[in-house]
mmCIF file of C-alpha atoms in Angstrom:
data_model
loop_
_atom_site.group_PDB
_atom_site.id
_atom_site.type_symbol
_atom_site.label_atom_id
_atom_site.label_comp_id
_atom_site.label_asym_id
_atom_site.label_seq_id
_atom_site.Cartn_x
_atom_site.Cartn_y
_atom_site.Cartn_z
ATOM 1 C CA MET A 20 0.000 0.000 0.000
ATOM 2 C CA GLY A 21 1.299 3.385 -0.853
ATOM 3 C CA LEU A 22 0.672 6.689 0.806
ATOM 4 C CA PHE A 23 -2.955 7.358 1.940
ATOM 5 C CA GLY A 24 -3.820 3.707 1.284
ATOM 6 C CA MET A 25 -3.492 3.991 -2.548
ATOM 7 C CA ASN A 26 -1.699 1.381 -4.673
ATOM 8 C CA PHE A 27 1.084 2.704 -6.949
ATOM 9 C CA ASP A 28 2.653 0.860 -9.881
ATOM 10 C CA PHE A 29 5.983 2.550 -10.568
ATOM 11 C CA GLY A 30 6.370 1.215 -14.093
ATOM 12 C CA LYS A 31 8.014 3.526 -16.641
ATOM 13 C CA GLY A 32 4.679 4.637 -18.166
ATOM 14 C CA MET A 33 3.154 5.483 -14.812
ATOM 15 C CA VAL A 34 6.242 7.383 -13.706
ATOM 16 C CA ARG A 35 6.139 9.464 -16.885
ATOM 17 C CA ASN A 36 2.416 10.165 -16.545
ATOM 18 C CA ALA A 37 2.742 11.005 -12.865
ATOM 19 C CA PHE A 38 5.551 13.450 -13.653
ATOM 20 C CA LEU A 39 3.464 15.095 -16.398
ATOM 21 C CA PHE A 40 0.494 15.335 -14.066
ATOM 22 C CA VAL A 41 2.533 17.072 -11.363
ATOM 23 C CA PHE A 42 4.114 19.393 -13.962
ATOM 24 C CA LEU A 43 0.735 20.418 -15.371
ATOM 25 C CA CYS A 44 -0.677 21.076 -11.929
ATOM 26 C CA TYR A 45 2.343 23.207 -11.082
ATOM 27 C CA ALA A 46 2.125 25.096 -14.371
ATOM 28 C CA GLN A 47 -1.580 25.719 -13.896
ATOM 29 C CA SER A 48 -0.978 26.973 -10.353
ATOM 30 C CA PHE A 49 1.815 29.236 -11.620
ATOM 31 C CA LEU A 50 -0.391 30.708 -14.320
ATOM 32 C CA LEU A 51 -3.256 31.361 -11.966
ATOM 33 C CA HIS A 52 -1.064 33.024 -9.366
ATOM 34 C CA GLY A 53 0.940 34.882 -11.985
ATOM 35 C CA GLN A 54 -2.227 36.592 -13.185
ATOM 36 C CA ASP A 55 -2.544 38.351 -9.837
ATOM 37 C CA THR A 56 0.554 40.438 -10.587
ATOM 38 C CA LEU A 57 -0.070 43.549 -12.663
ATOM 39 C CA ALA A 58 2.702 45.028 -14.757
ATOM 40 C CA THR A 59 3.465 48.734 -14.501
ATOM 41 C CA VAL A 60 5.197 51.024 -16.978
ATOM 42 C CA THR A 61 6.385 54.619 -16.982
ATOM 43 C CA ALA A 62 5.031 56.792 -19.794
ATOM 44 C CA GLU A 63 7.667 58.346 -22.033
ATOM 45 C CA LYS A 64 7.419 61.473 -24.156
ATOM 46 C CA GLY A 65 5.088 60.910 -27.086
ATOM 47 C CA ASP A 66 3.331 57.879 -25.565
ATOM 48 C CA GLY A 67 -0.418 57.586 -25.966
ATOM 49 C CA ILE A 68 -2.725 54.933 -24.515
ATOM 50 C CA TYR A 69 -3.027 52.983 -27.763
ATOM 51 C CA SER A 70 0.685 53.081 -28.528
ATOM 52 C CA LEU A 71 1.623 52.219 -24.923
ATOM 53 C CA LEU A 72 -0.621 49.159 -24.884
ATOM 54 C CA ARG A 73 0.606 48.018 -28.294
ATOM 55 C CA LYS A 74 4.225 48.442 -27.162
ATOM 56 C CA HIS A 75 3.613 46.058 -24.258
ATOM 57 C CA GLY A 76 1.810 43.390 -26.240
ATOM 58 C CA VAL A 77 -1.733 44.295 -25.189
ATOM 59 C CA ASN A 78 -4.530 44.706 -27.738
ATOM 60 C CA PRO A 79 -5.547 48.391 -27.330
ATOM 61 C CA TYR A 80 -8.966 47.844 -28.878
ATOM 62 C CA GLU A 81 -9.904 45.281 -26.217
ATOM 63 C CA TYR A 82 -8.231 46.830 -23.169
ATOM 64 C CA TYR A 83 -8.498 50.595 -23.804
ATOM 65 C CA ARG A 84 -11.475 51.090 -21.478
ATOM 66 C CA GLU A 85 -10.023 48.881 -18.733
ATOM 67 C CA PHE A 86 -6.722 50.794 -18.894
ATOM 68 C CA ILE A 87 -8.548 54.094 -18.350
ATOM 69 C CA ASP A 88 -10.643 52.681 -15.507
ATOM 70 C CA ILE A 89 -7.621 51.521 -13.501
ATOM 71 C CA ASN A 90 -5.431 54.561 -14.280
ATOM 72 C CA LEU A 91 -8.002 57.361 -14.202
ATOM 73 C CA ASP A 92 -6.270 59.343 -11.433
ATOM 74 C CA ASN A 93 -3.072 59.575 -13.496
ATOM 75 C CA LEU A 94 -4.646 60.744 -16.753
ATOM 76 C CA ARG A 95 -5.039 64.281 -18.054
ATOM 77 C CA ASP A 96 -8.585 64.969 -19.214
ATOM 78 C CA SER A 97 -9.293 61.308 -18.459
ATOM 79 C CA VAL A 98 -7.689 60.175 -21.737
ATOM 80 C CA HIS A 99 -4.097 61.473 -21.969
ATOM 81 C CA LEU A 100 -0.922 60.025 -20.429
ATOM 82 C CA LEU A 101 1.388 62.206 -18.371
ATOM 83 C CA GLU A 102 5.092 61.853 -19.101
ATOM 84 C CA GLY A 103 6.990 60.288 -16.209
ATOM 85 C CA ARG A 104 3.880 58.852 -14.524
ATOM 86 C CA THR A 105 3.603 55.142 -13.789
ATOM 87 C CA TYR A 106 0.649 53.267 -15.271
ATOM 88 C CA VAL A 107 -0.799 49.834 -14.650
ATOM 89 C CA ILE A 108 -1.100 47.558 -17.676
ATOM 90 C CA PRO A 109 -4.346 45.525 -17.605
ATOM 91 C CA LYS A 110 -3.812 41.850 -17.014
ATOM 92 C CA ILE A 111 -4.581 39.603 -19.969
ATOM 93 C CA GLU A 112 -6.642 36.540 -19.242
ATOM 94 C CA LEU A 113 -4.513 33.491 -20.017
ATOM 95 C CA ASP A 114 -5.910 30.170 -21.106
ATOM 96 C CA THR A 115 -4.816 27.317 -18.810
ATOM 97 C CA VAL A 116 -4.536 23.676 -19.771
ATOM 98 C CA PRO A 117 -7.209 21.700 -17.902
ATOM 99 C CA VAL A 118 -6.224 18.452 -16.144
ATOM 100 C CA VAL A 119 -8.351 15.702 -17.660
ATOM 101 C CA ASP A 120 -8.569 11.978 -17.247
ATOM 102 C CA SER A 121 -6.060 11.196 -19.954
ATOM 103 C CA ILE A 122 -2.830 13.058 -20.574
ATOM 104 C CA GLN A 123 -3.190 12.242 -24.275
ATOM 105 C CA LYS A 124 -6.532 14.074 -24.439
ATOM 106 C CA GLN A 125 -5.144 17.339 -23.093
ATOM 107 C CA ALA A 126 -5.076 20.071 -25.731
ATOM 108 C CA LYS A 127 -5.738 23.747 -25.984
ATOM 109 C CA GLU A 128 -8.036 24.707 -28.843
ATOM 110 C CA VAL A 129 -6.961 27.742 -30.802
ATOM 111 C CA LYS A 130 -9.810 29.716 -32.334
ATOM 112 C CA GLU A 131 -9.024 30.734 -35.889
ATOM 113 C CA VAL A 132 -9.878 34.372 -36.532
ATOM 114 C CA ALA A 133 -10.791 35.326 -40.084
ATOM 115 C CA ALA A 134 -8.509 37.973 -41.541
ATOM 116 C CA THR A 135 -8.521 39.903 -44.804
ATOM 117 C CA THR A 136 -5.765 42.046 -46.271
ATOM 118 C CA TYR A 137 -6.389 45.534 -47.674
ATOM 119 C CA GLU A 138 -3.288 47.206 -49.098
ATOM 120 C CA ILE A 139 -4.862 50.671 -48.900
ATOM 121 C CA PHE A 140 -4.396 50.659 -45.113
ATOM 122 C CA GLY A 141 -0.604 50.419 -45.443
ATOM 123 C CA GLU A 142 1.888 47.712 -44.542
ATOM 124 C CA ASP A 143 1.450 47.917 -40.753
ATOM 125 C CA HIS A 144 -2.347 48.065 -40.814
ATOM 126 C CA LYS A 145 -3.368 46.090 -43.891
ATOM 127 C CA THR A 146 -4.621 43.024 -42.012
ATOM 128 C CA VAL A 147 -8.218 43.358 -40.822
ATOM 129 C CA LEU A 148 -9.234 40.812 -38.206
ATOM 130 C CA SER A 149 -12.901 39.910 -38.016
ATOM 131 C CA LYS A 150 -14.441 41.095 -34.745
ATOM 132 C CA SER A 151 -18.080 40.316 -35.476
ATOM 133 C CA GLU A 152 -20.760 40.310 -38.163
ATOM 134 C CA ARG A 153 -22.807 43.057 -36.539
ATOM 135 C CA LEU A 154 -22.702 45.122 -39.746
ATOM 136 C CA LYS A 155 -23.212 42.246 -42.170
ATOM 137 C CA GLY A 156 -25.380 43.433 -45.068
ATOM 138 C CA ALA A 157 -24.612 47.121 -44.507
ATOM 139 C CA ILE A 158 -22.866 49.230 -47.150
ATOM 140 C CA TYR A 159 -20.961 52.409 -46.269
ATOM 141 C CA TYR A 160 -19.528 55.092 -48.537
ATOM 142 C CA LEU A 161 -16.755 57.056 -46.818
ATOM 143 C CA VAL A 162 -15.699 60.432 -48.177
ATOM 144 C CA SER A 163 -12.847 62.395 -46.612
ATOM 145 C CA GLY A 164 -12.782 66.106 -47.330
ATOM 146 C CA HIS A 165 -10.770 67.771 -50.105
ATOM 147 C CA GLY A 166 -7.755 65.897 -51.540
ATOM 148 C CA GLY A 167 -5.824 65.968 -54.782
ATOM 149 C CA ARG A 168 -4.607 69.495 -55.468
ATOM 150 C CA ASP A 169 -6.916 70.905 -52.769
ATOM 151 C CA PRO A 170 -5.503 70.399 -49.228
ATOM 152 C CA GLY A 171 -8.497 72.015 -47.539
ATOM 153 C CA ALA A 172 -8.012 73.945 -44.307
ATOM 154 C CA MET A 173 -4.385 74.506 -43.349
ATOM 155 C CA ALA A 174 -2.395 75.492 -40.270
ATOM 156 C CA VAL A 175 1.166 75.472 -38.951
ATOM 157 C CA TYR A 176 2.293 73.130 -36.164
ATOM 158 C CA ALA A 177 5.877 72.953 -34.861
ATOM 159 C CA GLY A 178 6.977 74.998 -37.844
ATOM 160 C CA LYS A 179 5.453 72.627 -40.405
ATOM 161 C CA SER A 180 2.326 73.000 -42.512
ATOM 162 C CA ILE A 181 -0.528 70.603 -41.797
ATOM 163 C CA SER A 182 -3.647 70.173 -43.905
ATOM 164 C CA GLU A 183 -7.235 69.056 -43.447
ATOM 165 C CA ASP A 184 -7.232 66.427 -46.190
ATOM 166 C CA GLU A 185 -4.440 64.349 -44.626
ATOM 167 C CA TYR A 186 -6.061 64.096 -41.183
ATOM 168 C CA ALA A 187 -9.589 63.590 -42.491
ATOM 169 C CA TYR A 188 -8.236 60.798 -44.692
ATOM 170 C CA ASP A 189 -6.362 59.086 -41.850
ATOM 171 C CA ILE A 190 -9.465 59.084 -39.635
ATOM 172 C CA THR A 191 -11.558 57.829 -42.551
ATOM 173 C CA LEU A 192 -9.175 54.907 -43.149
ATOM 174 C CA ARG A 193 -9.312 53.987 -39.470
ATOM 175 C CA LEU A 194 -13.112 54.143 -39.574
ATOM 176 C CA ALA A 195 -13.177 51.973 -42.696
ATOM 177 C CA LYS A 196 -11.057 49.342 -40.956
ATOM 178 C CA GLU A 197 -13.380 49.308 -37.935
ATOM 179 C CA LEU A 198 -16.470 48.893 -40.130
ATOM 180 C CA LEU A 199 -14.858 46.119 -42.170
ATOM 181 C CA ALA A 200 -13.925 44.302 -38.959
ATOM 182 C CA HIS A 201 -17.635 44.104 -38.118
ATOM 183 C CA GLY A 202 -18.660 42.682 -41.479
ATOM 184 C CA ALA A 203 -19.653 45.793 -43.445
ATOM 185 C CA THR A 204 -19.015 46.468 -47.117
ATOM 186 C CA VAL A 205 -17.032 49.713 -47.388
ATOM 187 C CA TYR A 206 -16.277 51.987 -50.329
ATOM 188 C CA ILE A 207 -13.458 54.471 -49.682
ATOM 189 C CA ILE A 208 -14.298 57.227 -52.152
ATOM 190 C CA ILE A 209 -11.210 59.459 -51.757
ATOM 191 C CA ARG A 210 -8.098 57.289 -51.941
ATOM 192 C CA ASP A 211 -4.340 57.546 -51.584
ATOM 193 C CA GLU A 212 -2.738 54.230 -52.391
ATOM 194 C CA ASN A 213 0.661 55.053 -50.851
ATOM 195 C CA ASP A 214 -0.293 56.732 -47.565
ATOM 196 C CA GLY A 215 -2.226 54.177 -45.539
ATOM 197 C CA ILE A 216 -2.987 54.586 -41.826
ATOM 198 C CA ARG A 217 -0.158 56.600 -40.290
ATOM 199 C CA GLU A 218 1.074 56.841 -36.708
ATOM 200 C CA GLU A 219 2.937 60.156 -37.012
ATOM 201 C CA ARG A 220 1.689 63.379 -35.471
ATOM 202 C CA ILE A 221 2.599 65.473 -38.494
ATOM 203 C CA LEU A 222 1.187 63.865 -41.631
ATOM 204 C CA GLU A 223 3.203 64.901 -44.658
ATOM 205 C CA MET A 224 1.175 66.644 -47.329
ATOM 206 C CA ASP A 225 0.924 65.357 -50.900
ATOM 207 C CA ARG A 226 -1.341 65.886 -53.886
ATOM 208 C CA ASP A 227 -1.823 62.367 -55.261
ATOM 209 C CA GLU A 228 -5.243 61.464 -53.860
ATOM 210 C CA VAL A 229 -7.765 60.201 -56.397
ATOM 211 C CA ALA A 230 -11.491 59.491 -56.439
ATOM 212 C CA TYR A 231 -12.933 55.965 -56.581
ATOM 213 C CA PRO A 232 -11.946 53.875 -58.363
ATOM 214 C CA ASP A 233 -8.961 55.797 -59.774
ATOM 215 C CA ILE A 234 -10.134 59.158 -61.122
ATOM 216 C CA GLU A 235 -8.259 62.449 -60.927
ATOM 217 C CA ILE A 236 -9.844 64.928 -58.515
ATOM 218 C CA PRO A 237 -10.721 68.293 -60.125
ATOM 219 C CA LEU A 238 -9.331 71.451 -58.564
ATOM 220 C CA ASN A 239 -12.526 73.429 -59.091
ATOM 221 C CA GLN A 240 -14.615 73.110 -55.935
ATOM 222 C CA LEU A 241 -17.989 72.626 -57.618
ATOM 223 C CA ASP A 242 -16.573 70.064 -60.062
ATOM 224 C CA ARG A 243 -14.875 68.245 -57.193
ATOM 225 C CA LEU A 244 -18.070 68.033 -55.145
ATOM 226 C CA GLN A 245 -20.169 67.009 -58.154
ATOM 227 C CA GLN A 246 -17.678 64.230 -58.915
ATOM 228 C CA ARG A 247 -18.186 62.814 -55.435
ATOM 229 C CA VAL A 248 -21.950 63.095 -55.691
ATOM 230 C CA ASP A 249 -21.932 61.237 -59.025
ATOM 231 C CA ILE A 250 -19.696 58.440 -57.715
ATOM 232 C CA VAL A 251 -21.778 57.880 -54.574
ATOM 233 C CA ASN A 252 -25.113 58.074 -56.407
ATOM 234 C CA ASP A 253 -23.955 55.637 -59.100
ATOM 235 C CA LEU A 254 -22.854 53.135 -56.448
ATOM 236 C CA TYR A 255 -26.098 53.686 -54.560
ATOM 237 C CA LYS A 256 -28.047 52.823 -57.704
ATOM 238 C CA LYS A 257 -25.988 49.647 -58.281
ATOM 239 C CA ASN A 258 -26.609 48.533 -54.691
ATOM 240 C CA LYS A 259 -30.305 49.396 -54.753
ATOM 241 C CA GLY A 260 -32.296 47.600 -52.083
ATOM 242 C CA ALA A 261 -29.393 47.241 -49.650
ATOM 243 C CA TYR A 262 -28.900 49.165 -46.421
ATOM 244 C CA GLN A 263 -26.629 52.040 -47.522
ATOM 245 C CA ARG A 264 -25.164 54.993 -45.632
ATOM 246 C CA LEU A 265 -22.745 57.807 -46.457
ATOM 247 C CA ILE A 266 -20.279 59.313 -43.968
ATOM 248 C CA VAL A 267 -18.359 62.468 -44.912
ATOM 249 C CA THR A 268 -15.428 63.559 -42.744
ATOM 250 C CA HIS A 269 -13.995 67.092 -42.596
ATOM 251 C CA VAL A 270 -11.772 69.170 -40.322
ATOM 252 C CA ASP A 271 -13.029 72.734 -39.862
ATOM 253 C CA SER A 272 -11.064 75.991 -39.986
ATOM 254 C CA ARG A 273 -12.086 78.831 -37.697
ATOM 255 C CA SER A 274 -10.329 81.465 -35.632
ATOM 256 C CA GLU A 275 -7.362 80.140 -33.650
ATOM 257 C CA GLY A 276 -9.084 80.821 -30.326
ATOM 258 C CA GLN A 277 -12.217 78.824 -31.144
ATOM 259 C CA ASN A 278 -12.177 75.328 -29.668
ATOM 260 C CA ILE A 279 -15.034 73.196 -31.036
ATOM 261 C CA ASP A 280 -16.326 69.718 -30.358
ATOM 262 C CA VAL A 281 -17.247 67.159 -33.008
ATOM 263 C CA PHE A 282 -20.380 68.144 -34.967
ATOM 264 C CA PHE A 283 -22.718 65.953 -37.031
ATOM 265 C CA TYR A 284 -24.935 67.221 -39.851
ATOM 266 C CA HIS A 285 -27.737 65.574 -41.827
ATOM 267 C CA HIS A 286 -30.405 66.369 -44.427
ATOM 268 C CA GLU A 287 -33.436 68.048 -42.901
ATOM 269 C CA LYS A 288 -35.858 65.659 -44.635
ATOM 270 C CA SER A 289 -33.931 62.447 -44.049
ATOM 271 C CA LYS A 290 -35.178 60.496 -41.030
ATOM 272 C CA ASN A 291 -32.497 57.861 -41.529
ATOM 273 C CA GLY A 292 -29.771 60.469 -41.882
ATOM 274 C CA LYS A 293 -30.944 62.191 -38.723
ATOM 275 C CA ARG A 294 -30.944 58.887 -36.841
ATOM 276 C CA LEU A 295 -27.417 58.079 -38.044
ATOM 277 C CA ALA A 296 -26.121 61.490 -36.942
ATOM 278 C CA GLU A 297 -27.964 61.232 -33.638
ATOM 279 C CA SER A 298 -26.637 57.720 -32.949
ATOM 280 C CA ILE A 299 -23.019 58.826 -33.407
ATOM 281 C CA HIS A 300 -23.659 62.007 -31.398
ATOM 282 C CA THR A 301 -25.197 59.959 -28.566
ATOM 283 C CA THR A 302 -22.130 57.708 -28.560
ATOM 284 C CA PHE A 303 -19.794 60.717 -28.319
ATOM 285 C CA GLU A 304 -21.804 62.162 -25.435
ATOM 286 C CA ALA A 305 -21.520 58.877 -23.552
ATOM 287 C CA LYS A 306 -17.777 58.635 -24.213
ATOM 288 C CA TYR A 307 -17.149 62.168 -22.968
ATOM 289 C CA LYS A 308 -19.133 61.469 -19.790
ATOM 290 C CA GLN A 309 -17.099 58.325 -19.215
ATOM 291 C CA TYR A 310 -13.614 59.554 -20.106
ATOM 292 C CA GLN A 311 -13.875 63.303 -19.488
ATOM 293 C CA PRO A 312 -16.503 63.631 -16.737
ATOM 294 C CA ASN A 313 -15.366 67.139 -15.778
ATOM 295 C CA ARG A 314 -15.851 68.507 -19.291
ATOM 296 C CA ASN A 315 -19.158 69.258 -20.999
ATOM 297 C CA TYR A 316 -19.589 68.035 -24.554
ATOM 298 C CA SER A 317 -20.962 70.828 -26.743
ATOM 299 C CA GLY A 318 -21.005 69.038 -30.103
ATOM 300 C CA THR A 319 -24.417 68.836 -31.789
ATOM 301 C CA PHE A 320 -26.260 67.051 -34.576
ATOM 302 C CA GLU A 321 -28.408 69.214 -36.808
ATOM 303 C CA ASP A 322 -29.655 69.604 -40.369
ATOM 304 C CA ARG A 323 -27.344 71.339 -42.841
ATOM 305 C CA THR A 324 -29.091 70.792 -46.149
ATOM 306 C CA SER A 325 -27.189 73.743 -47.590
ATOM 307 C CA LEU A 326 -24.021 71.632 -47.766
ATOM 308 C CA PHE A 327 -23.585 70.312 -51.320
ATOM 309 C CA LEU A 328 -22.979 66.656 -50.434
ATOM 310 C CA VAL A 329 -25.767 66.680 -47.883
ATOM 311 C CA LYS A 330 -28.189 68.087 -50.415
ATOM 312 C CA LYS A 331 -27.250 66.115 -53.539
ATOM 313 C CA THR A 332 -26.330 62.567 -52.454
ATOM 314 C CA HIS A 333 -28.946 59.807 -52.325
ATOM 315 C CA PRO A 334 -27.939 57.597 -49.353
ATOM 316 C CA ALA A 335 -28.909 58.639 -45.842
ATOM 317 C CA MET A 336 -25.817 60.360 -44.547
ATOM 318 C CA THR A 337 -23.998 62.294 -41.880
ATOM 319 C CA PHE A 338 -21.397 65.015 -42.405
ATOM 320 C CA ILE A 339 -18.844 65.123 -39.570
ATOM 321 C CA GLU A 340 -16.698 68.103 -38.548
ATOM 322 C CA ILE A 341 -13.850 66.722 -36.426
ATOM 323 C CA GLY A 342 -12.493 70.002 -35.006
ATOM 324 C CA ASN A 343 -10.789 73.302 -35.758
ATOM 325 C CA ILE A 344 -7.383 72.662 -37.331
ATOM 326 C CA ARG A 345 -6.169 76.132 -36.303
ATOM 327 C CA ASN A 346 -7.031 75.741 -32.606
ATOM 328 C CA GLU A 347 -4.303 74.389 -30.291
ATOM 329 C CA LYS A 348 -6.643 72.122 -28.289
ATOM 330 C CA ASP A 349 -8.309 70.765 -31.398
ATOM 331 C CA GLN A 350 -4.908 70.140 -32.950
ATOM 332 C CA ARG A 351 -4.129 67.778 -30.084
ATOM 333 C CA ARG A 352 -7.322 65.909 -30.956
ATOM 334 C CA ILE A 353 -6.321 65.281 -34.553
ATOM 335 C CA LEU A 354 -2.507 65.190 -34.386
ATOM 336 C CA ASP A 355 -2.313 62.439 -31.776
ATOM 337 C CA PRO A 356 -2.698 59.102 -33.638
ATOM 338 C CA ASP A 357 -4.306 57.547 -30.573
ATOM 339 C CA ASN A 358 -6.931 60.281 -30.627
ATOM 340 C CA ARG A 359 -7.559 59.686 -34.323
ATOM 341 C CA GLN A 360 -8.060 56.002 -33.564
ATOM 342 C CA ALA A 361 -10.429 56.809 -30.702
ATOM 343 C CA LEU A 362 -12.464 59.125 -32.952
ATOM 344 C CA ALA A 363 -12.777 56.402 -35.581
ATOM 345 C CA LYS A 364 -13.704 53.818 -32.935
ATOM 346 C CA TRP A 365 -16.379 56.048 -31.412
ATOM 347 C CA ILE A 366 -17.849 56.867 -34.816
ATOM 348 C CA SER A 367 -17.975 53.155 -35.640
ATOM 349 C CA GLU A 368 -19.772 52.394 -32.378
ATOM 350 C CA GLY A 369 -22.376 55.025 -33.248
ATOM 351 C CA VAL A 370 -22.713 53.504 -36.709
ATOM 352 C CA ILE A 371 -23.275 50.054 -35.186
ATOM 353 C CA LEU A 372 -25.865 51.534 -32.818
ATOM 354 C CA ASP A 373 -27.716 53.040 -35.764
ATOM 355 C CA TYR A 374 -27.637 49.786 -37.764
ATOM 356 C CA GLU A 375 -28.798 47.562 -34.932
ATOM 357 C CA GLU A 376 -31.665 49.863 -33.941
ATOM 358 C CA ARG A 377 -32.962 50.438 -37.474
#
């Protein structure tokens, strides 16, 4: 009789299995106890929440909210890191290997995630992982403001010129990627095949943007706007009967002292356009309350039928003004790549809200 009255056969097979059993139990115990320890990191100059999480192997899209919740006291405006401050990295739930009756049956299943490659997003961002099918069946036309030989609103930051079209385009690409990840069909109407999603603060200006699929953008403002209307309306006609929405993204230009929040416009007679604008606006209000509770959100959604694209395009749509490119506070909103990602993520959540409540 062995210990505790149990019989033991110390043949080679049993010794090996007993050793494996003890090893697995130890490993499982180590993993479980190891999860109780949270890693900390000191923010360096230029760090943002998204970049910090990515740098430490944590998916920022999954753990962004948790990071803010556990580090709220060390964040400026509830969303910005402070250089030199120490931050807690959220713990990632690890899968453990269960102890089952047979050692041979033990295995950890790996869920295969569907992925599609889109070169337009650039080398570092071209892979789109499927998150859900919440937008399956929905079609979105995304138009970023200006482009080609028209840079749109301009300003100077750190001695370098910055332009509306580059930042509107970067946010639009990020939004497109979010929508695709949830199963939508997306048409990017203004395109720059060699820019992609960029992580720099200062986005270098160029003049090589084209209109879908590969058409030169006219310099004349009316011709440029009519070109976009024609492209969207032709696609709308081809996809007749499907759920279709248009999202136009601009960066405003006002006096340097005027700080504005994100605004959403729609056609006065479009119930669906109004609901889309309201859904995104509602999402932004909720995000500001959560992440910037000490700051009132003054952005609105309202009809602006006087705007050419609002008036002439056929799909229900919203026209988004991201901020004032000449204002210092608004510049921080659009120059920080993490902020651009957050804007795109929040817009996409409002879009999902609109689609699911239709």
